[in-house]
């Protein structure tokens, strides 16, 4: 894609906020699907979810980097790209393992934090009630996947000491 093609994918700031918010959700859905594959839960479907989520995250990251309306927002997406590449390295090329599952749990939090930062900056830039509502609805999508991620991590036995409190917080926030 050239910059112009990617730009055409995001028509306005609210579309950017929606895609940025979807990145948050995908960071969590990806980990959840990885944990399900590791536990042999509905493997074919979980693999499809994982693969399509990775592809969507990749595509939207290119679009968001191209759209970035300020140097600060662009820098967040460049940082997100670095974390994303490390995350993707864990997800692709080897069957899920408990060791990598623990790493996936950690890096999914890093990717989420950067995706959140980008979304908040875009919402702030919009300065509108619509932008705020788009962010909130995207946050709800993320929280539903976040709860499922922590549940699957606990079920697989890879949850760290923070996972239970993070699950409770996600439930309350939802």
C-alpha positions as MATLAB code, in Angstrom:
seq = 'XXXXXXXXXXXXXXXXXXXXXXXXXXXXXXXXXXXXXXXXXXXXXXXXXXXXXXXXXXXXXXXXXXXXXXXXXXXXXXXXXXXXXXXXXXXXXXXXXXXXXXXXXXXXXXXXXXXXXXXXXXXXXXXXXXXXXXXXXXXXXXXXXXXXXXXXXXXXXXXXXXXXXXXXXXXXXX';
ca = [
       0.000    0.000    0.000;
       1.098    3.521   -0.656;
       0.253    6.183    1.872;
      -2.635    7.423   -0.272;
      -4.321    4.016   -0.446;
      -4.050    3.589    3.304;
      -5.340    7.115    3.839;
      -8.442    6.288    1.804;
      -9.258    3.497    4.263;
      -9.837    6.007    7.075;
     -12.360    8.587    5.977;
     -12.459   10.784    9.097;
     -11.377   11.076   12.712;
     -14.294    8.959   13.968;
     -13.342    6.138   11.587;
      -9.775    6.441   12.923;
     -11.024    6.254   16.534;
     -13.082    3.166   15.652;
     -10.115    1.388   14.064;
      -7.802    2.458   16.881;
     -10.302    1.065   19.373;
     -10.550   -2.143   17.374;
      -6.760   -2.539   17.735;
      -7.265   -2.649   21.512;
      -9.859   -5.396   21.142;
      -7.732   -7.362   18.677;
      -4.742   -7.306   21.048;
      -6.905   -9.198   23.540;
      -8.760  -11.447   21.070;
      -5.450  -12.621   19.620;
      -4.158  -13.736   23.036;
      -7.488  -15.417   23.839;
      -7.425  -17.381   20.568;
      -3.774  -18.360   21.148;
      -4.645  -19.656   24.628;
      -7.598  -21.607   23.233;
      -5.400  -23.259   20.596;
      -2.888  -24.125   23.305;
      -5.676  -25.829   25.267;
      -7.040  -27.567   22.137;
     -10.356  -25.692   22.400;
     -12.247  -25.560   19.080;
      -8.853  -25.427   17.351;
     -10.043  -24.830   13.769;
     -12.269  -21.928   14.750;
      -9.693  -20.530   17.187;
      -7.024  -20.691   14.447;
      -9.323  -18.792   12.038;
      -9.973  -16.140   14.699;
      -6.247  -15.838   15.405;
      -5.242  -15.608   11.745;
      -7.964  -13.122   10.753;
      -7.278  -10.987   13.841;
      -3.555  -10.830   13.071;
      -4.296   -9.852    9.451;
      -6.771   -7.154   10.544;
      -4.351   -5.765   13.141;
      -1.585   -5.587   10.510;
      -3.814   -3.832    7.965;
      -5.266   -1.333   10.427;
      -1.850   -0.497   11.874;
      -0.679    0.546    8.390;
      -3.829    2.638    7.970;
      -3.504    4.315   11.378;
       0.194    5.104   10.872;
      -0.616    6.672    7.493;
      -3.575    8.625    8.857;
      -1.866    9.875   12.052;
      -2.819   13.570   12.143;
       0.025   14.692   14.445;
       3.642   13.761   15.184;
       2.635   12.628   18.703;
       0.032   10.215   17.330;
       2.434    8.990   14.634;
       5.048    8.264   17.338;
       2.538    6.182   19.301;
       1.808    4.099   16.208;
       5.523    3.654   15.499;
       5.960    2.380   19.085;
       2.923    0.151   18.673;
       4.438   -1.268   15.495;
       7.595   -2.321   17.393;
       5.588   -4.055   20.125;
       3.273   -5.597   17.537;
       6.192   -7.150   15.628;
       7.498   -8.748   18.844;
       3.962   -9.989   19.640;
       3.515  -11.412   16.167;
       6.851  -13.260   16.391;
       5.458  -15.208   19.359;
       2.202  -15.993   17.591;
       3.457  -17.228   14.221;
       5.593  -20.181   13.256;
       5.338  -22.448   16.294;
       2.561  -24.299   18.061;
       1.336  -22.545   21.219;
       3.335  -23.495   24.310;
       2.975  -22.680   27.993;
       6.278  -20.771   27.915;
       5.232  -18.635   24.959;
       1.735  -18.346   26.413;
       3.165  -16.517   29.425;
       5.046  -14.179   27.066;
       1.882  -13.652   24.988;
       0.019  -12.680   28.162;
       2.658  -10.041   28.987;
       3.082   -8.572   25.533;
      -0.675   -8.457   24.913;
      -0.782   -5.979   27.814;
       1.965   -3.841   26.247;
       0.238   -3.812   22.859;
      -3.069   -2.955   24.537;
      -1.518   -0.026   26.435;
      -0.086    1.478   23.237;
      -3.313    0.905   21.297;
      -5.190    2.604   24.156;
      -2.801    5.551   24.037;
      -3.398    5.996   20.297;
      -7.158    5.771   20.702;
      -7.229    8.345   23.508;
      -5.078   10.778   21.502;
      -7.350   10.436   18.479;
     -10.454   10.959   20.625;
      -8.848   14.030   22.217;
      -8.000   15.388   18.766;
     -11.603   14.947   17.621;
     -12.883   16.932   20.591;
     -16.430   15.760   19.933;
     -19.107   13.822   21.786;
     -19.275   11.449   18.809;
     -15.560   10.721   19.114;
     -16.034    9.982   22.803;
     -18.938    7.593   22.112;
     -16.988    5.777   19.399;
     -14.135    5.320   21.892;
     -16.458    4.043   24.628;
     -18.130    1.508   22.332;
     -14.717    0.291   21.178;
     -13.620   -0.001   24.792;
     -16.589   -2.280   25.506;
     -15.509   -4.560   22.634;
     -12.026   -4.709   24.136;
     -13.268   -5.415   27.664;
     -15.336   -8.414   26.515;
     -12.256   -9.939   24.846;
     -10.078   -8.977   27.820;
     -12.294  -10.899   30.228;
     -12.186  -13.947   27.946;
      -8.386  -13.647   27.624;
      -7.828  -13.684   31.374;
     -10.298  -16.535   31.817;
      -8.478  -18.625   29.179;
      -5.067  -17.758   30.684;
      -6.265  -18.979   34.100;
      -7.796  -22.119   32.590;
      -4.483  -22.918   30.856;
      -2.535  -22.305   34.051;
      -0.428  -19.433   32.699;
      -2.121  -16.518   34.434;
       0.250  -14.384   36.478;
      -0.593  -12.890   39.869;
      -2.137   -9.818   38.203;
      -4.506  -11.756   35.946;
      -7.248  -12.374   38.539;
      -7.361   -8.726   39.590;
      -7.246   -7.639   35.922;
     -10.187   -9.941   35.173;
     -12.164   -8.473   38.079;
     -11.344   -4.944   36.966;
     -12.353   -5.668   33.353;
     -15.643   -7.091   34.613;
     -16.308   -3.968   36.720;
     -15.291   -1.619   33.906;
     -17.564   -3.414   31.469;
];
